[in-house]
Short mmCIF file of C-alpha atoms and ligand atoms in Angstrom, two decimals:
data_model
loop_
_atom_site.label_atom_id
_atom_site.label_comp_id
_atom_site.label_asym_id
_atom_site.label_seq_id
_atom_site.Cartn_x
_atom_site.Cartn_y
_atom_site.Cartn_z
CA MET A 1 78.87 169.19 197.53
CA TYR A 2 77.98 171.86 195.00
CA ALA A 3 78.04 170.94 191.32
CA ILE A 4 77.85 173.93 189.00
CA ASN A 5 77.71 172.67 185.44
CA GLN A 6 76.22 175.45 183.35
CA ILE A 7 77.05 178.86 182.01
CA TYR A 8 74.64 181.46 180.62
CA ILE A 9 74.60 182.36 176.92
CA ASP A 10 71.91 183.98 174.78
CA GLY A 11 69.25 183.95 177.49
CA ALA A 12 69.68 180.29 178.49
CA PHE A 13 71.64 178.10 180.88
CA VAL A 14 73.85 175.86 178.71
CA THR A 15 76.50 173.21 179.21
CA PRO A 16 79.92 174.73 178.49
CA HIS A 17 82.06 173.56 175.59
CA GLY A 18 84.91 173.67 178.13
CA GLN A 19 85.54 170.40 179.97
CA GLU A 20 87.73 171.42 182.91
CA LEU A 21 86.38 170.74 186.39
CA TYR A 22 87.63 173.14 189.07
CA ASP A 23 87.44 172.45 192.82
CA LEU A 24 85.63 174.88 195.11
CA HIS A 25 86.65 175.14 198.78
CA ASN A 26 85.25 176.29 202.07
CA PRO A 27 88.13 178.50 203.27
CA ALA A 28 86.98 178.26 206.90
CA THR A 29 87.84 174.54 206.85
CA GLY A 30 90.08 174.16 203.80
CA GLU A 31 87.84 171.35 202.55
CA VAL A 32 86.65 170.87 198.98
CA ASN A 33 82.90 171.52 198.96
CA GLY A 34 82.05 171.56 195.26
CA GLN A 35 83.09 171.68 191.65
CA VAL A 36 82.45 174.00 188.75
CA ARG A 37 82.74 173.13 185.09
CA LEU A 38 84.66 175.95 183.44
CA ALA A 39 83.98 177.65 180.14
CA ASP A 40 86.73 177.82 177.50
CA ALA A 41 87.66 180.20 174.67
CA GLU A 42 84.97 178.72 172.39
CA ASP A 43 82.32 179.51 175.02
CA ALA A 44 83.68 183.06 175.22
CA ARG A 45 83.37 183.43 171.44
CA ARG A 46 79.77 182.14 171.54
CA ALA A 47 78.93 184.61 174.30
CA VAL A 48 80.46 187.51 172.35
CA ALA A 49 78.50 186.46 169.24
CA ALA A 50 75.24 186.42 171.24
CA ALA A 51 75.97 189.85 172.72
CA LYS A 52 76.82 191.18 169.25
CA ARG A 53 73.50 189.90 167.84
CA ALA A 54 71.58 191.49 170.70
CA PHE A 55 73.29 194.89 170.48
CA PRO A 56 71.51 196.58 167.53
CA ALA A 57 68.01 196.18 169.01
CA PHE A 58 69.11 196.78 172.60
CA SER A 59 71.04 199.93 171.76
CA ARG A 60 67.81 201.40 170.32
CA THR A 61 65.70 200.80 173.44
CA SER A 62 64.40 203.95 175.10
CA LYS A 63 65.65 205.34 178.36
CA ALA A 64 62.30 204.51 179.98
CA GLU A 65 62.52 200.90 178.83
CA ARG A 66 66.00 200.51 180.27
CA VAL A 67 65.02 202.17 183.56
CA ALA A 68 62.20 199.61 183.80
CA LEU A 69 64.62 196.74 183.06
CA LEU A 70 67.05 197.94 185.74
CA ARG A 71 64.21 198.13 188.28
CA ARG A 72 63.18 194.56 187.38
CA LEU A 73 66.78 193.39 187.72
CA HIS A 74 66.99 195.12 191.10
CA ASP A 75 63.86 193.36 192.37
CA ALA A 76 65.05 189.97 191.12
CA VAL A 77 68.49 190.29 192.76
CA LYS A 78 66.99 191.74 195.95
CA ALA A 79 64.75 188.67 196.20
CA ARG A 80 67.89 186.48 196.40
CA GLU A 81 69.74 188.62 198.97
CA ASN A 82 69.87 185.84 201.58
CA ASP A 83 71.24 183.34 199.05
CA ILE A 84 73.92 185.82 197.98
CA LEU A 85 74.88 186.36 201.61
CA GLU A 86 75.12 182.61 202.15
CA ALA A 87 77.32 182.22 199.05
CA LEU A 88 79.66 185.04 200.14
CA VAL A 89 80.15 183.51 203.58
CA GLU A 90 80.62 179.95 202.38
CA GLU A 91 82.62 180.71 199.26
CA TYR A 92 85.32 183.04 200.51
CA GLY A 93 84.66 183.25 204.22
CA ALA A 94 83.39 186.83 204.26
CA PRO A 95 82.50 187.67 207.88
CA VAL A 96 78.72 187.76 208.04
CA SER A 97 78.72 191.39 209.22
CA ARG A 98 80.53 192.41 206.01
CA ALA A 99 78.69 189.92 203.79
CA ALA A 100 75.32 191.39 204.82
CA TRP A 101 76.36 194.79 203.43
CA MET A 102 77.74 193.22 200.26
CA ALA A 103 74.63 191.12 199.64
CA GLY A 104 72.49 194.28 199.83
CA HIS A 105 74.94 196.16 197.62
CA ALA A 106 74.44 193.66 194.75
CA SER A 107 70.85 194.81 194.26
CA SER A 108 71.22 198.45 195.31
CA VAL A 109 73.74 199.16 192.52
CA LEU A 110 71.01 198.27 190.01
CA ALA A 111 68.56 200.73 191.59
CA ASP A 112 71.29 203.39 191.75
CA ALA A 113 71.97 202.97 188.02
CA ALA A 114 68.24 203.33 187.29
CA ASP A 115 68.19 206.61 189.25
CA VAL A 116 71.21 207.95 187.35
CA LEU A 117 69.72 206.93 184.00
CA GLU A 118 66.40 208.63 184.77
CA HIS A 119 68.15 211.99 185.12
CA TYR A 120 70.74 211.61 182.37
CA ALA A 121 70.52 213.69 179.17
CA PHE A 122 71.79 211.66 176.19
CA GLU A 123 71.64 214.73 173.97
CA GLN A 124 73.28 218.05 174.66
CA GLN A 125 74.00 221.16 172.60
CA ALA A 126 77.64 222.22 172.16
CA GLY A 127 77.78 225.45 170.15
CA ARG A 128 76.06 224.66 166.85
CA ALA A 129 76.50 220.92 167.28
CA LEU A 130 74.13 218.41 168.75
CA VAL A 131 76.13 215.99 170.89
CA ARG A 132 74.60 212.56 171.26
CA MET A 133 75.96 210.02 173.73
CA GLU A 134 75.92 206.58 172.10
CA PRO A 135 76.46 203.11 173.59
CA LEU A 136 79.89 201.63 172.83
CA GLY A 137 78.79 198.14 171.78
CA VAL A 138 79.62 194.75 173.33
CA ALA A 139 81.23 195.17 176.76
CA GLY A 140 83.47 192.52 178.33
CA MET A 141 83.45 192.45 182.13
CA ILE A 142 85.91 190.63 184.36
CA THR A 143 85.42 190.45 188.11
CA PRO A 144 87.42 189.30 191.17
CA TRP A 145 86.22 186.90 193.87
CA ASN A 146 86.06 189.45 196.71
CA ASN A 147 82.45 190.57 196.11
CA ASP A 148 81.94 189.04 192.71
CA ALA A 149 78.14 189.37 193.03
CA GLY A 150 78.36 193.14 193.61
CA PHE A 151 80.84 193.66 190.78
CA ILE A 152 78.77 191.66 188.29
CA CYS A 153 75.65 193.66 189.12
CA GLY A 154 77.45 197.03 189.22
CA LYS A 155 79.16 196.63 185.86
CA LEU A 156 76.08 195.15 184.21
CA ALA A 157 73.92 197.97 185.61
CA ALA A 158 76.09 200.64 183.95
CA ALA A 159 76.22 198.73 180.64
CA ILE A 160 72.45 198.27 180.53
CA ALA A 161 71.84 201.91 181.46
CA ALA A 162 74.03 202.89 178.49
CA GLY A 163 72.41 200.44 176.04
CA CYS A 164 75.43 198.13 175.75
CA THR A 165 75.28 194.33 175.80
CA ALA A 166 77.59 192.31 178.02
CA VAL A 167 79.82 189.27 178.30
CA ILE A 168 80.76 188.72 181.92
CA LYS A 169 83.64 186.55 183.11
CA PRO A 170 83.42 186.18 186.87
CA SER A 171 86.28 184.81 188.94
CA GLU A 172 86.65 181.04 188.70
CA MET A 173 86.66 181.05 192.53
CA SER A 174 83.21 182.69 192.70
CA ALA A 175 81.07 180.06 191.01
CA ARG A 176 78.45 179.99 193.78
CA GLN A 177 77.95 183.76 193.97
CA THR A 178 77.80 183.78 190.18
CA GLN A 179 75.24 180.96 190.06
CA VAL A 180 72.84 182.73 192.45
CA VAL A 181 73.22 186.08 190.69
CA THR A 182 72.80 184.55 187.23
CA GLU A 183 69.58 182.81 188.29
CA ALA A 184 68.28 186.11 189.67
CA LEU A 185 69.22 188.12 186.57
CA HIS A 186 67.60 185.45 184.37
CA GLU A 187 64.35 185.83 186.34
CA ALA A 188 64.17 189.48 185.25
CA GLY A 189 63.54 188.30 181.66
CA LEU A 190 65.87 190.48 179.59
CA PRO A 191 66.07 189.89 175.82
CA PRO A 192 68.40 186.96 174.96
CA GLY A 193 72.06 187.92 174.50
CA VAL A 194 71.86 191.22 176.40
CA PHE A 195 74.00 189.65 179.10
CA ASN A 196 76.01 186.43 179.00
CA ILE A 197 77.96 184.93 181.89
CA VAL A 198 80.89 182.59 181.26
CA THR A 199 82.85 181.45 184.30
CA GLY A 200 86.33 180.33 183.31
CA ARG A 201 89.99 180.90 183.82
CA GLY A 202 91.41 184.38 183.33
CA GLU A 203 94.16 183.31 180.96
CA VAL A 204 91.60 181.39 178.84
CA VAL A 205 88.19 183.08 178.88
CA GLY A 206 89.47 186.45 180.09
CA GLU A 207 92.11 186.47 177.38
CA ALA A 208 89.56 185.48 174.69
CA ILE A 209 87.28 188.37 175.69
CA THR A 210 90.00 191.01 175.96
CA THR A 211 91.47 190.13 172.55
CA HIS A 212 88.17 189.68 170.71
CA PRO A 213 87.73 192.25 167.89
CA ASP A 214 83.96 192.45 168.48
CA VAL A 215 84.38 193.60 172.07
CA ALA A 216 84.39 197.41 172.20
CA LYS A 217 84.88 197.93 175.91
CA VAL A 218 86.48 196.07 178.81
CA SER A 219 85.55 196.78 182.41
CA PHE A 220 87.89 194.96 184.76
CA THR A 221 88.22 194.77 188.53
CA GLY A 222 91.21 192.87 189.86
CA SER A 223 94.95 193.07 190.41
CA THR A 224 97.23 195.68 188.87
CA ALA A 225 99.34 192.95 187.22
CA VAL A 226 96.36 191.50 185.33
CA GLY A 227 95.07 195.01 184.60
CA ARG A 228 98.35 195.78 182.85
CA ALA A 229 98.01 192.65 180.66
CA ILE A 230 94.42 193.58 179.81
CA LEU A 231 95.44 197.12 178.86
CA ARG A 232 98.05 195.66 176.50
CA ASN A 233 95.50 193.30 174.91
CA ALA A 234 92.91 196.05 174.60
CA SER A 235 95.34 198.34 172.77
CA GLU A 236 95.38 196.09 169.68
CA THR A 237 91.83 197.08 168.74
CA PHE A 238 91.64 200.28 170.85
CA LYS A 239 89.02 198.94 173.20
CA ARG A 240 87.84 201.44 175.77
CA VAL A 241 88.87 200.29 179.25
CA THR A 242 87.83 200.83 182.82
CA LEU A 243 90.35 199.28 185.18
CA GLU A 244 89.69 199.07 188.93
CA LEU A 245 92.93 197.74 190.37
CA GLY A 246 94.88 197.35 193.58
CA GLY A 247 95.73 199.75 196.37
CA LYS A 248 97.97 200.47 199.34
CA SER A 249 95.82 203.07 201.00
CA PRO A 250 97.22 205.46 203.62
CA VAL A 251 95.35 206.31 206.79
CA VAL A 252 96.70 209.72 207.81
CA ILE A 253 96.08 210.28 211.51
CA LEU A 254 96.79 213.97 212.16
CA ASP A 255 98.46 215.03 215.41
CA ASP A 256 95.23 216.50 216.82
CA ALA A 257 93.23 213.27 216.39
CA ASN A 258 91.70 211.38 219.28
CA LEU A 259 93.84 208.24 218.99
CA ARG A 260 91.40 206.13 221.01
CA GLU A 261 88.91 206.62 218.18
CA ALA A 262 91.26 206.99 215.23
CA ILE A 263 93.46 203.90 215.76
CA PRO A 264 90.59 201.38 216.11
CA MET A 265 88.94 202.94 213.06
CA ALA A 266 92.24 202.69 211.16
CA LEU A 267 92.51 198.99 212.04
CA GLN A 268 88.94 198.49 210.89
CA ALA A 269 89.96 200.08 207.59
CA ALA A 270 93.01 197.81 207.37
CA TYR A 271 91.12 194.63 208.20
CA MET A 272 87.92 195.23 206.22
CA ASN A 273 86.80 192.13 204.36
CA SER A 274 89.49 190.27 206.35
CA GLY A 275 92.08 192.56 204.75
CA GLN A 276 91.03 191.30 201.31
CA ALA A 277 89.84 194.68 200.06
CA CYS A 278 91.35 196.93 197.40
CA ILE A 279 90.53 199.94 199.61
CA ALA A 280 92.04 198.47 202.80
CA GLY A 281 93.81 201.20 204.77
CA THR A 282 97.00 199.28 205.44
CA ARG A 283 99.53 202.11 205.86
CA ILE A 284 98.65 203.86 209.11
CA LEU A 285 100.55 207.15 209.35
CA ILE A 286 101.00 208.36 212.94
CA PRO A 287 102.73 211.48 214.32
CA ALA A 288 106.23 210.58 215.60
CA SER A 289 105.51 212.70 218.69
CA ARG A 290 102.68 210.34 219.71
CA LYS A 291 104.25 207.04 218.66
CA ALA A 292 104.29 205.31 222.08
CA GLU A 293 100.65 206.21 222.74
CA ALA A 294 99.60 205.07 219.25
CA GLU A 295 101.43 201.75 219.64
CA ALA A 296 99.83 201.00 222.99
CA ILE A 297 96.34 201.71 221.64
CA ALA A 298 97.00 199.68 218.46
CA ARG A 299 98.19 196.70 220.53
CA ASP A 300 95.02 196.81 222.66
CA ALA A 301 92.74 197.36 219.67
CA ALA A 302 94.28 194.44 217.73
CA ALA A 303 93.75 192.17 220.74
CA GLN A 304 90.01 193.02 220.61
CA ILE A 305 89.66 191.94 216.96
CA LYS A 306 87.84 188.66 216.71
CA VAL A 307 89.19 186.27 214.10
CA GLY A 308 87.50 182.96 213.25
CA ASP A 309 84.10 181.59 212.26
CA PRO A 310 82.74 183.93 209.56
CA ARG A 311 79.17 183.09 210.66
CA ASP A 312 79.74 184.58 214.11
CA THR A 313 78.35 188.14 214.04
CA GLU A 314 81.21 189.27 216.30
CA THR A 315 83.87 188.09 213.83
CA ALA A 316 85.80 190.91 212.15
CA VAL A 317 88.40 188.79 210.34
CA GLY A 318 87.50 185.58 208.50
CA PRO A 319 89.76 183.25 206.53
CA MET A 320 91.84 184.03 203.44
CA VAL A 321 90.18 182.92 200.22
CA SER A 322 92.68 180.17 199.35
CA ALA A 323 95.70 178.25 200.62
CA LYS A 324 97.79 180.21 198.12
CA GLN A 325 96.61 183.52 199.52
CA TRP A 326 97.30 182.29 203.08
CA GLU A 327 100.88 181.41 202.07
CA ARG A 328 101.30 184.78 200.40
CA VAL A 329 100.25 186.66 203.55
CA GLN A 330 102.60 184.50 205.70
CA HIS A 331 105.40 185.36 203.28
CA TYR A 332 104.80 189.10 203.78
CA ILE A 333 104.71 188.72 207.56
CA ARG A 334 108.13 187.00 207.35
CA ILE A 335 109.54 189.65 205.01
CA GLY A 336 108.31 192.43 207.30
CA GLN A 337 110.35 191.01 210.18
CA GLU A 338 113.40 190.31 208.00
CA GLU A 339 113.42 193.93 206.79
CA GLY A 340 113.40 195.23 210.37
CA ALA A 341 109.77 196.00 211.16
CA ARG A 342 108.64 195.05 214.67
CA LEU A 343 105.54 192.97 215.41
CA LEU A 344 103.13 194.73 217.72
CA ALA A 345 100.36 192.15 217.31
CA GLY A 346 99.83 188.90 215.40
CA GLY A 347 102.54 187.22 213.36
CA GLU A 348 102.99 184.02 211.41
CA GLY A 349 100.84 180.88 211.77
CA LEU A 350 97.22 180.18 212.63
CA PRO A 351 95.48 182.23 215.34
CA GLY A 352 95.37 180.31 218.65
CA SER A 353 91.58 180.01 218.50
CA VAL A 354 91.45 177.92 215.30
CA GLN A 355 92.99 174.62 214.25
CA ARG A 356 92.11 174.55 210.56
CA GLY A 357 91.09 176.76 207.66
CA TRP A 358 93.05 179.58 206.06
CA PHE A 359 93.02 182.02 208.97
CA VAL A 360 95.67 184.66 209.57
CA ARG A 361 96.45 186.37 212.89
CA PRO A 362 95.39 190.05 212.72
CA THR A 363 98.85 191.59 212.48
CA VAL A 364 100.20 195.06 213.23
CA PHE A 365 103.77 196.04 212.47
CA THR A 366 105.48 199.12 213.85
CA ASP A 367 108.84 200.75 213.02
CA VAL A 368 107.81 200.41 209.38
CA ARG A 369 109.54 202.63 206.83
CA ASN A 370 107.60 203.49 203.70
CA ASP A 371 110.29 201.89 201.50
CA MET A 372 109.86 198.45 203.10
CA THR A 373 108.18 195.72 201.04
CA ILE A 374 105.20 195.50 203.43
CA ALA A 375 104.54 199.22 202.93
CA ARG A 376 104.84 199.13 199.15
CA GLU A 377 103.09 195.95 198.02
CA GLU A 378 99.43 194.99 198.32
CA ILE A 379 99.31 192.09 200.82
CA PHE A 380 95.55 191.41 200.68
CA GLY A 381 95.34 190.10 204.22
CA PRO A 382 94.93 191.51 207.75
CA VAL A 383 98.38 193.09 208.02
CA ALA A 384 98.67 196.77 209.02
CA SER A 385 101.80 198.92 209.23
CA LEU A 386 102.37 201.87 211.56
CA ILE A 387 104.59 204.47 209.89
CA THR A 388 105.66 207.64 211.71
CA TYR A 389 105.82 211.11 210.18
CA ASP A 390 107.38 214.36 211.43
CA ASP A 391 104.88 217.00 210.34
CA GLU A 392 101.85 217.45 208.09
CA ALA A 393 103.94 217.96 204.93
CA ASP A 394 105.88 214.78 205.71
CA ALA A 395 102.60 212.86 206.25
CA ILE A 396 101.28 214.00 202.86
CA ALA A 397 104.58 213.10 201.15
CA ILE A 398 104.53 209.57 202.66
CA ALA A 399 100.84 209.13 201.82
CA ASN A 400 101.60 209.94 198.17
CA ASP A 401 104.83 207.93 197.99
CA THR A 402 103.20 204.81 196.49
CA PRO A 403 102.52 203.52 192.98
CA TYR A 404 98.83 203.28 193.95
CA GLY A 405 96.13 205.93 194.36
CA LEU A 406 92.79 204.27 195.00
CA GLN A 407 91.69 205.49 198.42
CA ALA A 408 92.99 207.40 201.45
CA TYR A 409 91.70 208.17 204.92
CA VAL A 410 92.35 211.29 207.00
CA MET A 411 91.52 211.48 210.69
CA SER A 412 91.56 214.71 212.67
CA ALA A 413 89.62 216.69 215.26
CA ASP A 414 89.72 219.62 212.82
CA VAL A 415 87.63 218.80 209.72
CA PRO A 416 88.65 221.85 207.60
CA ARG A 417 92.30 220.93 208.28
CA ALA A 418 91.59 217.32 207.29
CA GLU A 419 89.98 218.60 204.07
CA ARG A 420 93.11 220.63 203.26
CA VAL A 421 95.21 217.50 203.74
CA ALA A 422 92.75 215.42 201.69
CA SER A 423 93.05 217.87 198.79
CA GLN A 424 96.80 217.16 198.60
CA ILE A 425 96.50 213.35 198.54
CA THR A 426 96.58 211.65 195.14
CA ALA A 427 93.71 209.18 195.46
CA GLY A 428 90.36 208.59 193.78
CA ARG A 429 88.50 208.81 197.06
CA VAL A 430 89.42 210.26 200.47
CA LEU A 431 87.37 209.46 203.57
CA ILE A 432 87.56 211.92 206.47
CA ASN A 433 86.77 210.49 209.93
CA THR A 434 84.55 207.82 208.37
CA LEU A 435 84.57 204.44 206.62
CA SER A 436 81.30 205.03 204.80
CA HIS A 437 80.49 204.54 201.11
CA GLU A 438 78.66 206.88 198.71
CA PRO A 439 77.27 204.92 195.75
CA LYS A 440 76.47 208.05 193.75
CA ALA A 441 80.08 209.29 193.80
CA PRO A 442 82.65 208.18 191.21
CA PHE A 443 84.89 205.33 192.34
CA GLY A 444 88.31 204.46 190.92
CA GLY A 445 91.98 205.09 191.16
CA PHE A 446 94.79 207.46 190.27
CA LYS A 447 98.16 206.07 189.10
CA GLN A 448 98.48 202.26 189.07
CA SER A 449 95.16 201.80 190.87
CA GLY A 450 93.43 202.03 187.53
CA ILE A 451 91.87 203.97 184.70
CA GLY A 452 88.40 205.49 184.67
CA ARG A 453 85.61 205.60 187.21
CA GLU A 454 82.58 203.49 188.12
CA ASN A 455 79.27 204.55 189.70
CA GLY A 456 77.01 207.53 189.09
CA ARG A 457 77.14 209.61 185.91
CA PHE A 458 80.86 208.91 185.42
CA GLY A 459 80.22 205.16 185.53
CA LEU A 460 77.44 205.46 182.95
CA GLU A 461 79.56 207.59 180.61
CA ALA A 462 82.31 204.96 180.70
CA PHE A 463 79.99 202.89 178.44
CA LEU A 464 79.13 205.78 176.11
CA GLU A 465 80.91 207.66 173.33
CA PRO A 466 79.99 211.20 172.24
CA LYS A 467 78.97 211.83 168.64
CA SER A 468 78.72 215.44 167.39
CA ILE A 469 76.19 216.22 164.67
CA LEU A 470 76.39 219.47 162.72
CA MET A 471 73.89 220.80 160.23
CA PRO A 472 74.03 223.79 157.91
P1 NAD B 501 93.08 188.84 189.75
O1 NAD B 501 93.61 190.02 189.01
O2 NAD B 501 93.96 187.69 189.97
O3 NAD B 501 91.79 188.28 189.03
C1 NAD B 501 90.69 189.11 188.70
C2 NAD B 501 89.95 188.52 187.53
O4 NAD B 501 90.79 188.57 186.38
C3 NAD B 501 89.55 187.06 187.71
O5 NAD B 501 88.28 186.87 187.14
C4 NAD B 501 90.61 186.33 186.91
O6 NAD B 501 90.19 185.07 186.42
C5 NAD B 501 90.83 187.30 185.74
N1 NAD B 501 92.10 187.15 185.03
C6 NAD B 501 93.27 186.61 185.47
N2 NAD B 501 94.20 186.63 184.48
C7 NAD B 501 93.62 187.20 183.40
C8 NAD B 501 94.06 187.50 182.07
N3 NAD B 501 95.30 187.23 181.68
N4 NAD B 501 93.20 188.09 181.22
C9 NAD B 501 91.94 188.40 181.60
N5 NAD B 501 91.46 188.12 182.85
C10 NAD B 501 92.29 187.54 183.74
O7 NAD B 501 92.52 189.43 191.14
P2 NAD B 501 91.81 188.66 192.33
O8 NAD B 501 92.81 187.91 193.12
O9 NAD B 501 90.61 187.93 191.84
O10 NAD B 501 91.29 189.91 193.18
C11 NAD B 501 92.11 190.63 194.02
C12 NAD B 501 92.65 191.88 193.35
O11 NAD B 501 91.57 192.68 192.89
C13 NAD B 501 93.42 192.78 194.30
O12 NAD B 501 94.57 193.27 193.67
C14 NAD B 501 92.45 193.90 194.59
O13 NAD B 501 93.06 195.10 195.00
C15 NAD B 501 91.73 194.03 193.31
N6 NAD B 501 90.43 194.67 193.50
C16 NAD B 501 90.25 195.95 193.06
C17 NAD B 501 89.03 196.59 193.30
C18 NAD B 501 88.79 198.00 192.83
O14 NAD B 501 87.62 198.39 192.72
N7 NAD B 501 89.79 198.80 192.54
C19 NAD B 501 88.01 195.91 193.94
C20 NAD B 501 88.24 194.61 194.37
C21 NAD B 501 89.45 194.00 194.13
#
């Protein structure tokens, strides 16, 4: 049993003022395997006060000093990569193949931020004015459980590069990832108060941070519903916001694509991180003229997907993070059938191979119309929908007919054609014939998938404000 009893304020591990004990589970078994003592609003206020005290000195550190700090943070987090991997697998059942990438990502984002900072000019000339980019102040950061370690490190990296100080509220379900990462960050020996980590409930600690007048900036990754509430809170004191929210990403398979390659890749996109990914490609758009062929390949490909023990390197789909999330996914699978979609693979209930834990059968629906609930709402589980289109213009219209705009995928044998299609899709990132990631490119969403961008120069500037200085 894990017992996590401390939070991190002003450079030290301290016992929270909050008293609530929250159960942690192993989702692969459904059993309770630990407890975390949660912070409360008073802890959040103490963390903000520490970050506020640290800001004046930290904001005056030189670029070279902050590059050196980021490199130290990178080394410290890298040294705990195996522990992060272990926490990811145990805490939310991330399949080990996926968790390995995520565990490496937690340290690499710190090195990436150091590289960006090294080449960034904080002063530029604009006409007769000198424009100086200045750090915003205390930044509040709120992260979700699906790669909490990576989000903590990524947001903190950008804040430190900019010269901001931070109060981080990780997901209450990610106490183990947070514990390992906090220990690693502490090892790097930053000045007290530069970062503070207070695990607690969203409506308590998250609310206290996003309404606090001394917080200048909020960087949030999570659901669109919570993002909306945060935007409302932030408006009271005009906090700057970066919101990385949900998605319902289209995978546009053009009529010239090799379906034997494109459909399995589309299912991989739909089921990544067990379907618990904001960028999951869950709406698979196929040409109506090739529907039968696409369905047959999708049925075969779904049957090959291994669901079960997240520690098995062959496993592609692990458990859902919680019983509540499992119920939610079951609910969508029911609604899909009630609204007239047809099950091609999977369905309700546990997969045949497992008797316990919060596992979902990798599910593919066909005969899905884009106005059905399963095509409009983020399910956050391994449920993919095949949607037919008539021609390229129709495919683009369906791809864009969504309140979201985080990511899209285009698959085609003709890359210039795929690029033309990509240019007409309203999404923050479009992947053509690949599922790869580029850490130097801006990441974020159009429409209700968010506001602002993370990573690279854009991510750094999200923690800066320009000041123009004119002289006679
Ligand atoms: P969530 O929105 O329920 O919670 C995210 C965080 O917000 C948690 O730390 C939670 O405690 C906190 N929170 C909850 N209520 C709050 C409030 N009123 N005020 C302040 N904070 C509050 O999301 P989740 O279930 O943890 O994560 C899944 C969601 O995150 C999905 O919608 C997914 O698409 C999204 N997500 C987006 C990205 C992206 O980069 N765009 C990445 C990963 C996940």
